[in-house]
């Protein structure tokens, strides 16, 4: 499979392959929103005692995906804004928030596949599924044209697939079988690294017997593991129906939900970046106090904490108290405000530069210390073309930037801004410090909004036309 663009950023602070179990918390702060979800439909009362696995809230705009209680405890709704707090947390027997009788009823109504899908949704496994083209949560009762399963995570500092698979290879293959049981003839593409390692060979051997799983070996270059890029490379088109996409943790969650009928509330997340004293992976649950994680892993006083990886993650707001339900990793960078002398051209022995024109190009590949220091001000585009070279979507970010500057929205659309997969590489390599990624994301949202407004207007006009016709017909009848 041939890809275009892409670039590997070598940074210090990469998490090792180990998984550390964090101490049991006494309190959990469960955020009511995450990247895709807003849990606005609260299911519990203040002061209520809950079991582990009970639904605390649901997202009504995302097929009712639940926020599950990871532990037993007492609910507090008014202690922290935008959080449900669980006090007196206890590690007791967890339970499914759906009874056997309810599942039997669903099975009678919707068949075995329908029952499994509801089970995935109510036990918290469905939240690990994505629509490959949009990144949204797919309809659990929908039919995909294909499923992409990725064991890779190539963005710097994010949870590594091999760390999650350790000792759980059997659960993974059983999870794949469960996924296959939801489908009729649709293929499952299993994305693997094109490298020979003992572990990769073990996975390959395990999968070899599955005729329905098509192995897809890809180079370890960011962002070739991006689901939209993979779907396009496979020749799948969005008008052919949704493509479900799921990573290692989602397959393991599907196994837990469907083999054990147990809620999926524990996660393995990475903690990386040079602000971390021992970058690694942590076994935690949503709501786990960020303060405790910082106390254990962050040594520097002034740091920026990012939920996610270095290119696509979001800086955590000051009010964030616990791990949110979609967190895949935490990145911590020392917060430095000063500018570096001639920083924008990245000269010197210790600065990696996309353009191999400085001293560092003479060195063997090395990992750089990345901080939040400003490396020079933004300046006009110098037409170096680096952003186009690295773009995996085959578009011209600098051209779109120029159209946006001139407010030429139609031209932006014609330049196929919709193909941008928001990987952030263009911003990273731009020597002029132009935040192309944000500009393109905003432009996509603006065009989508305008299209939606036009759609709504057309619907309104159609409705008015129908009403007018009905009125005329009724007048004619009366006459
Ligand atoms: S334009 Fe979009 S897809 Fe291309 S490099 Fe930039 S963020 Fe990535
Ligand atoms: S990388 Fe930056 S300076 Fe170079 S062409 Fe793209 S926008 Fe212009």
Short mmCIF file of C-alpha atoms and ligand atoms in Angstrom, two decimals:
data_model
loop_
_atom_site.label_atom_id
_atom_site.label_comp_id
_atom_site.label_asym_id
_atom_site.label_seq_id
_atom_site.Cartn_x
_atom_site.Cartn_y
_atom_site.Cartn_z
CA UNK A 1 0.00 0.00 0.00
CA UNK A 2 1.49 3.35 -1.05
CA UNK A 3 1.04 6.43 1.10
CA UNK A 4 1.97 10.02 0.48
CA UNK A 5 3.37 12.64 2.83
CA UNK A 6 3.85 11.75 6.47
CA UNK A 7 6.74 12.46 8.79
CA UNK A 8 8.06 10.95 11.98
CA UNK A 9 8.82 13.40 14.76
CA UNK A 10 11.52 12.09 17.08
CA UNK A 11 11.03 13.48 20.54
CA UNK A 12 12.36 12.66 23.98
CA UNK A 13 9.90 11.47 26.59
CA UNK A 14 8.38 8.56 24.66
CA UNK A 15 6.44 6.16 26.94
CA UNK A 16 8.07 2.78 27.48
CA UNK A 17 6.13 -0.45 26.87
CA UNK A 18 5.31 -1.10 30.57
CA UNK A 19 1.89 -0.72 32.19
CA UNK A 20 1.85 0.59 35.79
CA UNK A 21 -1.21 0.19 37.98
CA UNK A 22 -2.08 3.42 39.77
CA UNK A 23 -3.10 3.29 43.47
CA UNK A 24 -6.82 2.94 44.12
CA UNK A 25 -8.41 6.42 44.32
CA UNK A 26 -10.54 7.58 47.28
CA UNK A 27 -12.51 9.94 45.05
CA UNK A 28 -13.25 10.10 41.32
CA UNK A 29 -13.96 13.25 39.28
CA UNK A 30 -15.76 12.17 36.12
CA UNK A 31 -15.82 14.91 33.46
CA UNK A 32 -19.24 15.33 31.82
CA UNK A 33 -17.70 16.06 28.45
CA UNK A 34 -14.92 14.66 26.33
CA UNK A 35 -13.78 15.04 22.73
CA UNK A 36 -16.97 13.62 21.17
CA UNK A 37 -19.41 13.28 24.06
CA UNK A 38 -21.49 15.54 26.27
CA UNK A 39 -23.18 13.57 29.02
CA UNK A 40 -26.07 15.94 29.60
CA UNK A 41 -28.71 13.37 30.54
CA UNK A 42 -27.90 12.74 34.21
CA UNK A 43 -29.22 9.38 35.45
CA UNK A 44 -28.43 9.69 39.17
CA UNK A 45 -29.34 11.87 42.14
CA UNK A 46 -27.07 13.78 44.46
CA UNK A 47 -26.12 11.52 47.38
CA UNK A 48 -27.16 8.30 45.59
CA UNK A 49 -25.08 5.18 46.20
CA UNK A 50 -24.07 3.48 42.96
CA UNK A 51 -22.43 0.22 41.95
CA UNK A 52 -19.48 -0.01 39.60
CA UNK A 53 -20.94 -0.26 36.10
CA UNK A 54 -24.08 1.84 36.75
CA UNK A 55 -24.82 4.53 34.16
CA UNK A 56 -24.29 7.94 35.78
CA UNK A 57 -25.25 9.93 32.69
CA UNK A 58 -25.89 9.50 28.97
CA UNK A 59 -25.17 11.48 25.82
CA UNK A 60 -28.56 11.90 24.11
CA UNK A 61 -26.94 13.12 20.88
CA UNK A 62 -24.68 10.08 20.58
CA UNK A 63 -27.03 7.10 20.68
CA UNK A 64 -27.28 7.38 24.47
CA UNK A 65 -23.66 6.36 25.05
CA UNK A 66 -23.32 6.06 28.84
CA UNK A 67 -20.87 7.45 31.36
CA UNK A 68 -20.40 4.45 33.65
CA UNK A 69 -19.38 4.49 37.29
CA UNK A 70 -15.92 2.84 37.35
CA UNK A 71 -16.23 2.04 41.06
CA UNK A 72 -18.94 1.84 43.70
CA UNK A 73 -19.41 5.12 45.57
CA UNK A 74 -21.63 8.04 46.56
CA UNK A 75 -22.64 10.50 43.86
CA UNK A 76 -22.02 14.22 44.32
CA UNK A 77 -23.45 16.44 41.62
CA UNK A 78 -22.68 19.89 42.99
CA UNK A 79 -19.09 19.61 44.15
CA UNK A 80 -17.26 20.35 40.87
CA UNK A 81 -18.56 22.10 37.78
CA UNK A 82 -18.99 19.88 34.71
CA UNK A 83 -18.07 16.75 36.72
CA UNK A 84 -19.88 13.98 38.53
CA UNK A 85 -17.91 13.26 41.67
CA UNK A 86 -17.88 9.82 43.26
CA UNK A 87 -16.97 9.85 46.96
CA UNK A 88 -16.21 6.93 49.31
CA UNK A 89 -15.01 4.98 46.31
CA UNK A 90 -14.83 1.23 46.86
CA UNK A 91 -13.55 -1.54 44.61
CA UNK A 92 -16.56 -3.84 44.91
CA UNK A 93 -18.13 -6.27 42.47
CA UNK A 94 -19.14 -4.43 39.29
CA UNK A 95 -22.39 -5.06 37.48
CA UNK A 96 -23.82 -4.58 34.00
CA UNK A 97 -26.34 -1.76 33.76
CA UNK A 98 -28.62 -4.01 31.75
CA UNK A 99 -30.28 -7.17 33.07
CA UNK A 100 -30.37 -10.63 31.47
CA UNK A 101 -34.15 -10.23 31.06
CA UNK A 102 -33.70 -6.91 29.21
CA UNK A 103 -31.10 -8.50 26.94
CA UNK A 104 -33.43 -11.43 26.21
CA UNK A 105 -36.17 -8.98 25.31
CA UNK A 106 -33.79 -7.13 22.95
CA UNK A 107 -32.78 -10.45 21.40
CA UNK A 108 -36.43 -11.30 20.68
CA UNK A 109 -36.96 -7.89 19.06
CA UNK A 110 -33.69 -7.43 17.20
CA UNK A 111 -32.00 -10.82 16.95
CA UNK A 112 -28.63 -11.92 18.32
CA UNK A 113 -26.62 -9.26 16.48
CA UNK A 114 -28.95 -6.51 17.80
CA UNK A 115 -28.56 -7.84 21.33
CA UNK A 116 -24.77 -7.79 21.05
CA UNK A 117 -24.80 -4.22 19.77
CA UNK A 118 -26.97 -3.04 22.68
CA UNK A 119 -24.67 -4.92 25.02
CA UNK A 120 -21.64 -3.11 23.55
CA UNK A 121 -23.38 0.24 23.95
CA UNK A 122 -24.66 -0.22 27.50
CA UNK A 123 -21.42 -1.75 28.79
CA UNK A 124 -19.26 1.11 27.56
CA UNK A 125 -17.46 -0.70 24.71
CA UNK A 126 -19.21 1.15 21.87
CA UNK A 127 -17.57 4.44 22.83
CA UNK A 128 -14.30 3.07 21.39
CA UNK A 129 -15.82 2.92 17.89
CA UNK A 130 -15.39 5.67 15.29
CA UNK A 131 -16.71 6.44 11.88
CA UNK A 132 -13.50 6.30 9.82
CA UNK A 133 -14.46 9.31 7.67
CA UNK A 134 -15.85 11.68 10.28
CA UNK A 135 -14.43 10.42 13.59
CA UNK A 136 -17.97 10.51 15.03
CA UNK A 137 -19.57 7.70 17.03
CA UNK A 138 -21.26 5.39 14.51
CA UNK A 139 -24.82 4.15 14.92
CA UNK A 140 -24.50 0.86 16.84
CA UNK A 141 -27.50 -0.51 14.95
CA UNK A 142 -26.15 0.53 11.53
CA UNK A 143 -24.47 -1.64 8.93
CA UNK A 144 -20.90 -0.75 8.01
CA UNK A 145 -19.38 -1.37 4.58
CA UNK A 146 -16.16 -2.49 6.31
CA UNK A 147 -14.38 -2.42 9.65
CA UNK A 148 -10.82 -1.15 10.16
CA UNK A 149 -9.04 -2.40 13.27
CA UNK A 150 -5.73 -0.72 14.05
CA UNK A 151 -3.09 -2.05 16.43
CA UNK A 152 -1.02 1.10 15.87
CA UNK A 153 -0.81 4.49 17.48
CA UNK A 154 1.83 6.58 15.73
CA UNK A 155 1.31 10.06 17.12
CA UNK A 156 4.10 10.92 19.56
CA UNK A 157 3.26 10.11 23.20
CA UNK A 158 -0.02 8.27 22.61
CA UNK A 159 -0.75 4.83 24.06
CA UNK A 160 1.09 2.13 22.17
CA UNK A 161 -0.92 -0.81 20.84
CA UNK A 162 1.73 -3.31 21.97
CA UNK A 163 1.48 -2.01 25.57
CA UNK A 164 -2.27 -2.64 25.49
CA UNK A 165 -1.93 -6.07 23.92
CA UNK A 166 0.58 -7.41 26.42
CA UNK A 167 -0.78 -10.62 27.97
CA UNK A 168 -4.11 -10.01 26.24
CA UNK A 169 -3.55 -11.39 22.78
CA UNK A 170 -6.20 -14.06 23.30
CA UNK A 171 -8.74 -11.46 24.41
CA UNK A 172 -7.86 -9.47 21.30
CA UNK A 173 -8.44 -12.34 18.88
CA UNK A 174 -11.68 -13.25 20.71
CA UNK A 175 -12.74 -9.59 20.42
CA UNK A 176 -12.10 -9.76 16.66
CA UNK A 177 -14.30 -12.85 16.46
CA UNK A 178 -17.06 -10.97 18.29
CA UNK A 179 -16.75 -8.10 15.82
CA UNK A 180 -16.99 -10.50 12.94
CA UNK A 181 -20.18 -11.98 14.44
CA UNK A 182 -21.85 -8.55 14.07
CA UNK A 183 -21.23 -8.52 10.33
CA UNK A 184 -22.59 -10.44 7.37
CA UNK A 185 -20.02 -10.41 4.59
CA UNK A 186 -18.23 -7.11 5.25
CA UNK A 187 -14.46 -7.37 5.58
CA UNK A 188 -12.40 -6.56 8.66
CA UNK A 189 -9.06 -4.92 7.82
CA UNK A 190 -6.47 -5.48 10.51
CA UNK A 191 -3.75 -2.82 10.44
CA UNK A 192 -0.33 -4.03 11.56
CA UNK A 193 3.19 -2.56 11.39
CA UNK A 194 5.27 -3.78 8.44
CA UNK A 195 8.12 -4.76 10.73
CA UNK A 196 9.46 -8.08 11.89
CA UNK A 197 9.36 -8.28 15.66
CA UNK A 198 8.64 -11.23 17.89
CA UNK A 199 5.40 -9.65 19.00
CA UNK A 200 4.21 -8.72 15.50
CA UNK A 201 4.91 -12.30 14.35
CA UNK A 202 2.87 -13.66 17.26
CA UNK A 203 -0.11 -11.47 16.29
CA UNK A 204 0.22 -12.44 12.61
CA UNK A 205 0.26 -16.16 13.47
CA UNK A 206 -2.76 -15.76 15.69
CA UNK A 207 -4.77 -14.04 12.94
CA UNK A 208 -3.63 -16.22 10.05
CA UNK A 209 -6.57 -18.63 10.37
CA UNK A 210 -9.23 -15.93 9.99
CA UNK A 211 -10.28 -15.74 6.34
CA UNK A 212 -12.50 -12.73 7.09
CA UNK A 213 -9.63 -10.63 8.49
CA UNK A 214 -7.50 -8.98 5.83
CA UNK A 215 -4.07 -8.03 7.09
CA UNK A 216 -2.84 -4.57 6.16
CA UNK A 217 0.83 -3.97 6.87
CA UNK A 218 1.80 -0.32 6.90
CA UNK A 219 5.05 1.64 7.45
CA UNK A 220 5.52 3.14 10.91
CA UNK A 221 5.16 6.73 9.68
CA UNK A 222 2.78 9.28 11.21
CA UNK A 223 -0.15 9.54 10.35
CA UNK A 224 -0.54 6.44 8.18
CA UNK A 225 -2.62 4.90 10.99
CA UNK A 226 -5.25 7.64 10.54
CA UNK A 227 -8.59 5.96 9.88
CA UNK A 228 -9.70 8.37 7.13
CA UNK A 229 -6.38 7.92 5.29
CA UNK A 230 -6.63 4.13 5.62
CA UNK A 231 -10.25 4.08 4.39
CA UNK A 232 -9.33 6.17 1.34
CA UNK A 233 -6.32 3.95 0.59
CA UNK A 234 -8.59 0.91 0.76
CA UNK A 235 -10.83 2.49 -1.88
CA UNK A 236 -13.75 2.88 0.55
CA UNK A 237 -15.95 5.92 -0.09
CA UNK A 238 -18.17 7.71 2.39
CA UNK A 239 -21.23 7.44 0.13
CA UNK A 240 -20.89 3.61 0.36
CA UNK A 241 -21.97 3.73 4.02
CA UNK A 242 -20.11 4.05 7.31
CA UNK A 243 -16.76 2.40 7.93
CA UNK A 244 -16.37 1.39 11.56
CA UNK A 245 -12.91 2.01 12.92
CA UNK A 246 -11.59 0.74 16.21
CA UNK A 247 -8.22 0.49 17.93
CA UNK A 248 -6.77 -2.22 20.13
CA UNK A 249 -8.56 -0.96 23.28
CA UNK A 250 -11.90 -1.11 21.48
CA UNK A 251 -11.42 -4.74 20.45
CA UNK A 252 -10.44 -5.63 24.01
CA UNK A 253 -13.50 -3.78 25.35
CA UNK A 254 -15.75 -5.63 22.88
CA UNK A 255 -14.34 -8.91 24.19
CA UNK A 256 -15.00 -7.92 27.80
CA UNK A 257 -18.54 -6.74 27.09
CA UNK A 258 -19.55 -9.73 24.98
CA UNK A 259 -17.61 -12.58 26.63
CA UNK A 260 -18.04 -11.58 30.27
CA UNK A 261 -21.00 -9.15 30.06
CA UNK A 262 -18.93 -6.81 32.23
CA UNK A 263 -18.68 -3.01 32.02
CA UNK A 264 -15.59 -1.54 30.36
CA UNK A 265 -14.40 1.09 32.79
CA UNK A 266 -10.66 0.59 33.09
CA UNK A 267 -8.26 2.04 30.54
CA UNK A 268 -4.60 1.94 29.71
CA UNK A 269 -3.34 5.41 28.86
CA UNK A 270 0.12 6.76 28.12
CA UNK A 271 1.93 9.45 30.05
CA UNK A 272 4.75 11.01 28.05
CA UNK A 273 6.66 14.17 27.19
CA UNK A 274 9.78 15.62 28.74
CA UNK A 275 7.81 17.02 31.67
CA UNK A 276 7.30 13.43 32.90
CA UNK A 277 9.96 11.81 35.07
CA UNK A 278 9.39 8.23 33.82
CA UNK A 279 7.23 8.13 30.64
CA UNK A 280 5.14 4.97 30.62
CA UNK A 281 1.58 3.59 30.51
CA UNK A 282 -0.94 3.71 33.34
CA UNK A 283 -3.87 1.52 34.18
CA UNK A 284 -6.54 3.95 35.35
CA UNK A 285 -10.27 4.56 35.13
CA UNK A 286 -12.22 7.62 33.95
CA UNK A 287 -12.41 10.17 36.75
CA UNK A 288 -8.99 9.23 38.14
CA UNK A 289 -7.62 12.40 39.80
CA UNK A 290 -5.17 14.24 37.55
CA UNK A 291 -3.59 15.59 40.73
CA UNK A 292 -2.51 12.10 41.83
CA UNK A 293 -1.07 11.36 38.39
CA UNK A 294 0.88 14.63 38.45
CA UNK A 295 2.18 13.90 41.96
CA UNK A 296 3.54 10.55 40.81
CA UNK A 297 4.88 11.44 37.36
CA UNK A 298 5.48 15.17 36.95
CA UNK A 299 8.55 16.64 38.57
CA UNK A 300 8.65 20.18 37.13
CA UNK A 301 6.50 22.93 38.68
CA UNK A 302 5.38 24.74 35.49
CA UNK A 303 4.01 22.37 32.93
CA UNK A 304 1.39 22.27 30.20
CA UNK A 305 -0.79 19.17 30.43
CA UNK A 306 -2.31 17.96 27.18
CA UNK A 307 -5.00 15.33 26.83
CA UNK A 308 -3.85 13.27 23.85
CA UNK A 309 -0.75 13.37 21.68
CA UNK A 310 1.53 16.23 20.76
CA UNK A 311 -0.08 17.03 17.40
CA UNK A 312 -3.78 16.48 17.91
CA UNK A 313 -4.20 16.68 21.70
CA UNK A 314 -5.93 19.52 23.56
CA UNK A 315 -4.48 21.45 26.48
CA UNK A 316 -6.40 20.50 29.61
CA UNK A 317 -8.41 23.33 31.09
CA UNK A 318 -7.47 24.46 34.62
CA UNK A 319 -10.83 23.18 35.87
CA UNK A 320 -10.22 19.60 34.64
CA UNK A 321 -9.97 17.34 37.67
CA UNK A 322 -10.07 13.80 36.35
CA UNK A 323 -9.32 11.65 33.31
CA UNK A 324 -12.15 11.88 30.81
CA UNK A 325 -13.80 8.85 29.31
CA UNK A 326 -12.06 9.17 25.91
CA UNK A 327 -8.54 10.02 27.11
CA UNK A 328 -5.89 7.99 25.22
CA UNK A 329 -2.86 9.58 26.78
CA UNK A 330 -1.45 12.52 28.69
CA UNK A 331 1.38 14.66 27.38
CA UNK A 332 3.29 16.91 29.74
CA UNK A 333 5.64 19.62 28.49
CA UNK A 334 7.63 22.15 30.53
CA UNK A 335 5.93 25.53 30.17
CA UNK A 336 8.49 28.04 28.91
CA UNK A 337 7.53 31.48 27.70
CA UNK A 338 10.83 32.88 26.48
CA UNK A 339 11.74 32.96 22.83
CA UNK A 340 14.83 31.24 21.56
CA UNK A 341 17.38 33.24 19.62
CA UNK A 342 16.83 32.56 15.91
CA UNK A 343 14.44 29.83 17.06
CA UNK A 344 12.30 29.99 13.97
CA UNK A 345 15.03 28.67 11.71
CA UNK A 346 15.90 25.91 14.19
CA UNK A 347 19.65 26.16 13.79
CA UNK A 348 22.20 24.21 15.77
CA UNK A 349 23.24 20.75 16.77
CA UNK A 350 20.28 19.98 19.07
CA UNK A 351 17.38 21.16 16.91
CA UNK A 352 15.79 18.84 14.45
CA UNK A 353 14.54 20.61 11.37
CA UNK A 354 12.33 19.33 8.56
CA UNK A 355 14.60 21.14 6.14
CA UNK A 356 17.97 19.36 6.27
CA UNK A 357 19.92 22.59 5.95
CA UNK A 358 21.34 23.04 9.45
CA UNK A 359 24.06 21.47 11.51
CA UNK A 360 21.73 18.86 13.02
CA UNK A 361 21.28 17.29 9.57
CA UNK A 362 24.84 15.95 9.93
CA UNK A 363 23.87 13.93 13.03
CA UNK A 364 22.43 10.47 13.06
CA UNK A 365 18.65 10.56 13.87
CA UNK A 366 18.16 11.74 17.46
CA UNK A 367 15.26 12.59 19.76
CA UNK A 368 14.68 16.23 20.57
CA UNK A 369 13.57 17.80 23.86
CA UNK A 370 10.29 19.53 23.07
CA UNK A 371 9.02 22.30 25.35
CA UNK A 372 6.35 24.93 24.88
CA UNK A 373 8.99 27.65 24.24
CA UNK A 374 8.12 29.98 21.42
CA UNK A 375 10.54 29.58 18.58
CA UNK A 376 10.08 32.85 16.78
CA UNK A 377 7.00 34.80 15.74
CA UNK A 378 4.65 33.91 12.94
CA UNK A 379 5.58 35.46 9.60
CA UNK A 380 4.23 35.33 6.06
CA UNK A 381 4.37 32.11 4.07
CA UNK A 382 7.76 31.72 2.37
CA UNK A 383 6.44 29.21 -0.20
CA UNK A 384 8.83 26.46 0.94
CA UNK A 385 6.22 23.82 0.11
CA UNK A 386 7.03 21.70 3.19
CA UNK A 387 3.38 21.63 4.28
CA UNK A 388 2.36 20.11 0.95
CA UNK A 389 5.21 17.60 1.09
CA UNK A 390 4.16 16.20 4.48
CA UNK A 391 0.40 16.37 3.97
CA UNK A 392 -0.95 12.79 3.86
CA UNK A 393 -4.22 13.99 2.34
CA UNK A 394 -2.64 15.32 -0.86
CA UNK A 395 -3.88 18.87 -0.48
CA UNK A 396 -2.01 22.18 -0.50
CA UNK A 397 -2.30 23.76 2.96
CA UNK A 398 -0.38 26.92 1.96
CA UNK A 399 -2.81 27.56 -0.90
CA UNK A 400 -5.83 27.13 1.37
CA UNK A 401 -4.13 29.46 3.87
CA UNK A 402 -3.82 32.10 1.13
CA UNK A 403 -7.45 31.67 0.04
CA UNK A 404 -8.59 32.01 3.64
CA UNK A 405 -6.52 35.15 4.06
CA UNK A 406 -8.31 36.60 1.02
CA UNK A 407 -11.69 35.32 2.27
CA UNK A 408 -12.19 33.16 -0.85
CA UNK A 409 -14.33 30.45 0.72
CA UNK A 410 -15.45 28.90 -2.57
CA UNK A 411 -11.83 28.45 -3.63
CA UNK A 412 -11.06 26.92 -0.22
CA UNK A 413 -13.76 24.35 -0.86
CA UNK A 414 -12.49 23.67 -4.38
CA UNK A 415 -9.00 23.12 -2.95
CA UNK A 416 -10.57 20.15 -1.10
CA UNK A 417 -10.13 21.33 2.48
CA UNK A 418 -12.61 18.56 3.32
CA UNK A 419 -9.85 15.99 2.72
CA UNK A 420 -7.76 17.34 5.62
CA UNK A 421 -7.50 14.67 8.34
CA UNK A 422 -6.36 17.23 10.95
CA UNK A 423 -3.07 15.43 11.64
CA UNK A 424 -1.18 18.68 12.39
CA UNK A 425 1.97 17.88 10.42
CA UNK A 426 1.67 20.99 8.23
CA UNK A 427 1.70 23.25 11.31
CA UNK A 428 4.61 21.32 12.78
CA UNK A 429 6.93 21.67 9.77
CA UNK A 430 5.96 25.22 8.76
CA UNK A 431 9.05 27.42 9.24
CA UNK A 432 6.80 30.51 9.29
CA UNK A 433 4.90 29.28 12.39
CA UNK A 434 1.54 29.42 10.62
CA UNK A 435 -1.06 27.38 12.48
CA UNK A 436 -2.35 25.77 9.31
CA UNK A 437 -4.04 22.89 11.14
CA UNK A 438 -6.33 25.21 13.14
CA UNK A 439 -7.06 27.34 10.08
CA UNK A 440 -8.06 24.29 8.06
CA UNK A 441 -10.17 22.80 10.85
CA UNK A 442 -12.02 26.12 11.25
CA UNK A 443 -12.52 26.40 7.49
CA UNK A 444 -13.98 22.87 7.32
CA UNK A 445 -16.39 23.70 10.14
CA UNK A 446 -17.43 26.97 8.46
CA UNK A 447 -18.13 25.27 5.12
CA UNK A 448 -20.06 22.48 6.85
CA UNK A 449 -22.12 25.06 8.74
CA UNK A 450 -22.93 26.97 5.55
CA UNK A 451 -23.93 23.75 3.78
CA UNK A 452 -26.13 22.76 6.71
CA UNK A 453 -27.82 26.17 6.63
CA UNK A 454 -28.51 25.74 2.90
CA UNK A 455 -29.88 22.22 3.54
CA UNK A 456 -32.16 23.53 6.29
CA UNK A 457 -33.38 26.38 4.07
CA UNK A 458 -34.17 23.92 1.26
CA UNK A 459 -36.10 21.74 3.72
CA UNK A 460 -38.04 24.77 4.96
CA UNK A 461 -38.91 25.78 1.38
CA UNK A 462 -39.97 22.22 0.54
CA UNK A 463 -42.16 22.09 3.63
CA UNK A 464 -43.74 25.47 2.78
CA UNK A 465 -44.38 24.28 -0.80
CA UNK A 466 -46.11 21.11 0.46
CA UNK A 467 -48.25 23.08 2.89
CA UNK A 468 -49.24 25.49 0.13
CA UNK A 469 -50.18 22.58 -2.14
CA UNK A 470 -52.23 20.95 0.61
CA UNK A 471 -54.00 24.25 1.28
CA UNK A 472 -54.85 24.66 -2.41
CA UNK A 473 -56.16 21.10 -2.66
CA UNK A 474 -58.36 21.55 0.39
CA UNK A 475 -59.69 24.84 -1.06
CA UNK A 476 -60.48 23.11 -4.34
CA UNK A 477 -62.34 20.34 -2.50
CA UNK A 478 -64.39 22.86 -0.54
CA UNK A 479 -65.37 24.62 -3.77
S1 LIG B 1 -3.61 19.90 5.75
FE1 LIG B 1 -4.64 18.59 7.22
S2 LIG B 1 -4.09 16.50 6.57
FE2 LIG B 1 -2.66 17.91 5.56
S3 LIG B 1 -0.90 17.99 6.95
FE3 LIG B 1 -2.24 19.68 7.51
S4 LIG B 1 -3.53 18.88 9.15
FE4 LIG B 1 -2.60 17.11 8.11
S1 LIG B 2 5.22 25.23 5.26
FE1 LIG B 2 4.53 27.30 5.88
S2 LIG B 2 5.95 28.68 4.85
FE2 LIG B 2 6.17 26.69 3.85
S3 LIG B 2 4.71 26.76 2.11
FE3 LIG B 2 3.62 25.86 3.85
S4 LIG B 2 2.60 27.62 4.80
FE4 LIG B 2 4.20 28.46 3.50
#
